[in-house]
PDB file of C-alpha atoms in Angstrom:
ATOM      1  CA  MET A   7      -9.279   8.815  13.583  1.00 39.00           C
ATOM      2  CA  ASN A   8      -6.296   8.129  11.382  1.00 54.00           C
ATOM      3  CA  ASP A   9      -3.664  10.212  13.130  1.00 60.00           C
ATOM      4  CA  LYS A  10      -0.214   9.676  11.694  1.00 71.00           C
ATOM      5  CA  TYR A  11       3.325   9.982  12.923  1.00 73.00           C
ATOM      6  CA  PHE A  12       4.650  10.749   9.442  1.00 74.00           C
ATOM      7  CA  ASP A  13       3.149  13.306   7.049  1.00 77.00           C
ATOM      8  CA  GLY A  14       5.230  12.064   4.135  1.00 78.00           C
ATOM      9  CA  ASN A  15       5.549   8.279   4.046  1.00 83.00           C
ATOM     10  CA  LEU A  16       7.128   6.890   0.881  1.00 76.00           C
ATOM     11  CA  PHE A  17       5.782   3.424   1.704  1.00 84.00           C
ATOM     12  CA  GLU A  18       2.235   4.674   1.025  1.00 85.00           C
ATOM     13  CA  GLU A  19       3.127   5.352  -2.626  1.00 84.00           C
ATOM     14  CA  LEU A  20       4.311   1.810  -3.370  1.00 86.00           C
ATOM     15  CA  PRO A  21       2.081  -0.635  -5.242  1.00 86.00           C
ATOM     16  CA  ALA A  22       0.880  -3.527  -3.068  1.00 83.00           C
ATOM     17  CA  ASP A  23       3.417  -6.105  -4.327  1.00 84.00           C
ATOM     18  CA  HIS A  24       6.376  -3.748  -3.790  1.00 87.00           C
ATOM     19  CA  PHE A  25       4.997  -2.670  -0.419  1.00 85.00           C
ATOM     20  CA  HIS A  26       4.694  -6.255   0.827  1.00 84.00           C
ATOM     21  CA  LYS A  27       8.267  -6.967  -0.295  1.00 87.00           C
ATOM     22  CA  LYS A  28       9.430  -3.925   1.700  1.00 84.00           C
ATOM     23  CA  VAL A  29       7.543  -5.219   4.749  1.00 85.00           C
ATOM     24  CA  LEU A  30       9.348  -8.548   4.431  1.00 85.00           C
ATOM     25  CA  ASP A  31      12.718  -6.886   3.797  1.00 82.00           C
ATOM     26  CA  HIS A  32      12.424  -4.629   6.832  1.00 82.00           C
ATOM     27  CA  ALA A  33      10.757  -7.073   9.232  1.00 83.00           C
ATOM     28  CA  ALA A  34      13.942  -9.069   9.817  1.00 82.00           C
ATOM     29  CA  CYS A  35      16.012  -5.931  10.370  1.00 78.00           C
ATOM     30  CA  ILE A  36      13.473  -4.489  12.806  1.00 78.00           C
ATOM     31  CA  ALA A  37      13.275  -7.754  14.736  1.00 79.00           C
ATOM     32  CA  ALA A  38      17.065  -8.093  14.820  1.00 78.00           C
ATOM     33  CA  ASN A  39      17.528  -4.592  16.230  1.00 73.00           C
ATOM     34  CA  LEU A  40      14.872  -5.094  18.901  1.00 73.00           C
ATOM     35  CA  MET A  41      16.126  -8.578  19.856  1.00 73.00           C
ATOM     36  CA  PHE A  42      19.702  -7.273  20.093  1.00 70.00           C
ATOM     37  CA  ASP A  43      18.563  -4.704  22.635  1.00 67.00           C
ATOM     38  CA  ALA A  44      16.513  -7.283  24.525  1.00 64.00           C
ATOM     39  CA  ALA A  45      19.496  -9.672  24.699  1.00 68.00           C
ATOM     40  CA  HIS A  46      22.001  -6.989  25.709  1.00 70.00           C
ATOM     41  CA  PRO A  47      20.585  -4.956  28.613  1.00 65.00           C
ATOM     42  CA  ASP A  48      23.401  -2.388  28.477  1.00 70.00           C
ATOM     43  CA  HIS A  49      22.286  -1.557  24.914  1.00 64.00           C
ATOM     44  CA  ALA A  50      18.568  -1.360  25.731  1.00 58.00           C
ATOM     45  CA  GLY A  51      16.795   1.672  24.363  1.00 61.00           C
ATOM     46  CA  GLY A  52      18.650   4.252  22.390  1.00 71.00           C
ATOM     47  CA  VAL A  53      18.567   5.289  18.785  1.00 75.00           C
ATOM     48  CA  LYS A  54      18.778   1.796  17.276  1.00 74.00           C
ATOM     49  CA  SER A  55      15.585   0.685  19.027  1.00 75.00           C
ATOM     50  CA  ALA A  56      13.845   3.975  18.243  1.00 79.00           C
ATOM     51  CA  ASN A  57      14.775   3.574  14.559  1.00 80.00           C
ATOM     52  CA  ALA A  58      13.324   0.061  14.520  1.00 79.00           C
ATOM     53  CA  TYR A  59      10.087   1.159  16.177  1.00 81.00           C
ATOM     54  CA  HIS A  60       9.696   4.165  13.865  1.00 85.00           C
ATOM     55  CA  MET A  61      10.262   2.007  10.782  1.00 85.00           C
ATOM     56  CA  MET A  62       7.625  -0.389  12.071  1.00 85.00           C
ATOM     57  CA  ILE A  63       5.202   2.518  12.588  1.00 87.00           C
ATOM     58  CA  ALA A  64       5.867   3.811   9.053  1.00 89.00           C
ATOM     59  CA  LEU A  65       5.211   0.385   7.528  1.00 88.00           C
ATOM     60  CA  CYS A  66       2.038  -0.081   9.576  1.00 88.00           C
ATOM     61  CA  GLU A  67       0.727   3.389   8.691  1.00 90.00           C
ATOM     62  CA  ALA A  68       1.317   2.729   4.998  1.00 89.00           C
ATOM     63  CA  GLY A  69      -0.447  -0.625   5.225  1.00 89.00           C
ATOM     64  CA  LEU A  70      -3.444   0.868   7.041  1.00 91.00           C
ATOM     65  CA  ALA A  71      -3.651   3.678   4.460  1.00 88.00           C
ATOM     66  CA  LYS A  72      -4.196   1.038   1.758  1.00 87.00           C
ATOM     67  CA  LEU A  73      -7.247  -0.424   3.530  1.00 90.00           C
ATOM     68  CA  ASP A  74     -10.882   0.606   3.659  1.00 93.00           C
ATOM     69  CA  GLU A  75     -11.496   3.129   6.457  1.00 92.00           C
ATOM     70  CA  LYS A  76     -14.418   1.090   7.853  1.00 94.00           C
ATOM     71  CA  ASP A  77     -12.219  -1.991   8.154  1.00 93.00           C
ATOM     72  CA  VAL A  78      -9.476   0.036   9.829  1.00 91.00           C
ATOM     73  CA  ALA A  79     -11.967   1.523  12.307  1.00 91.00           C
ATOM     74  CA  GLU A  80     -13.415  -1.924  13.110  1.00 91.00           C
ATOM     75  CA  SER A  81      -9.915  -3.307  13.581  1.00 88.00           C
ATOM     76  CA  ARG A  82      -8.896  -0.389  15.804  1.00 88.00           C
ATOM     77  CA  GLU A  83     -11.903  -1.034  18.026  1.00 88.00           C
ATOM     78  CA  PHE A  84     -11.059  -4.741  18.269  1.00 84.00           C
ATOM     79  CA  VAL A  85      -7.359  -4.145  18.941  1.00 82.00           C
ATOM     80  CA  ALA A  86      -8.126  -1.515  21.589  1.00 83.00           C
ATOM     81  CA  LYS A  87     -10.267  -4.120  23.332  1.00 79.00           C
ATOM     82  CA  VAL A  88      -7.557  -6.781  23.058  1.00 71.00           C
ATOM     83  CA  LEU A  89      -4.937  -4.374  24.400  1.00 75.00           C
ATOM     84  CA  THR A  90      -6.900  -3.763  27.572  1.00 71.00           C
ATOM     85  CA  PRO A  91      -5.237  -5.361  30.580  1.00 73.00           C
ATOM     86  CA  ILE A  92      -5.898  -9.080  30.864  1.00 71.00           C
ATOM     87  CA  THR A  93      -7.235 -10.124  34.224  1.00 77.00           C
ATOM     88  CA  LYS A  94      -8.003 -13.565  35.574  1.00 77.00           C
ATOM     89  CA  GLU A  95     -11.667 -12.841  34.912  1.00 78.00           C
ATOM     90  CA  ASN A  96     -11.290 -11.977  31.211  1.00 76.00           C
ATOM     91  CA  GLU A  97      -8.148 -13.926  30.239  1.00 78.00           C
ATOM     92  CA  ARG A  98      -9.966 -16.851  28.620  1.00 80.00           C
ATOM     93  CA  GLU A  99     -12.276 -14.595  26.592  1.00 79.00           C
ATOM     94  CA  MET A 100      -9.404 -12.351  25.486  1.00 75.00           C
ATOM     95  CA  CYS A 101      -7.292 -15.329  24.393  1.00 78.00           C
ATOM     96  CA  ARG A 102     -10.231 -16.778  22.474  1.00 80.00           C
ATOM     97  CA  GLU A 103     -10.858 -13.466  20.665  1.00 77.00           C
ATOM     98  CA  PHE A 104      -7.162 -13.015  19.913  1.00 74.00           C
ATOM     99  CA  MET A 105      -6.889 -16.484  18.364  1.00 78.00           C
ATOM    100  CA  ALA A 106     -10.088 -15.900  16.374  1.00 79.00           C
ATOM    101  CA  ALA A 107      -8.573 -12.709  14.972  1.00 76.00           C
ATOM    102  CA  ILE A 108      -5.344 -14.474  14.039  1.00 74.00           C
ATOM    103  CA  PHE A 109      -7.216 -17.212  12.167  1.00 77.00           C
ATOM    104  CA  GLY A 110      -9.810 -14.859  10.703  1.00 75.00           C
ATOM    105  CA  ILE A 111     -12.701 -16.462  12.587  1.00 73.00           C
ATOM    106  CA  LYS A 112     -15.493 -14.278  13.923  1.00 60.00           C
TER     107      LYS A 112
END
């Protein structure tokens, strides 16, 4: 399952080095827009936040499109597991798996 939000995503056409530069260029802008909304409750939501989230989705979709489908499927399965609600019973295990994923340890 590789459903997409965007049928035409110009980020998918970029070579890897240009794509990664775009990720870096946009990451700060996305974070700034989302943090602005978080810091100013009367501005929460709205078009600015939606733009930031959609840009993030477009970048992530383009990055996933560049990877092997098996790796993407394995990652999706792992992330779906990590995104399940953390309870007192599974918190330690979930934290351990999350840190292992961050550091590339299996």
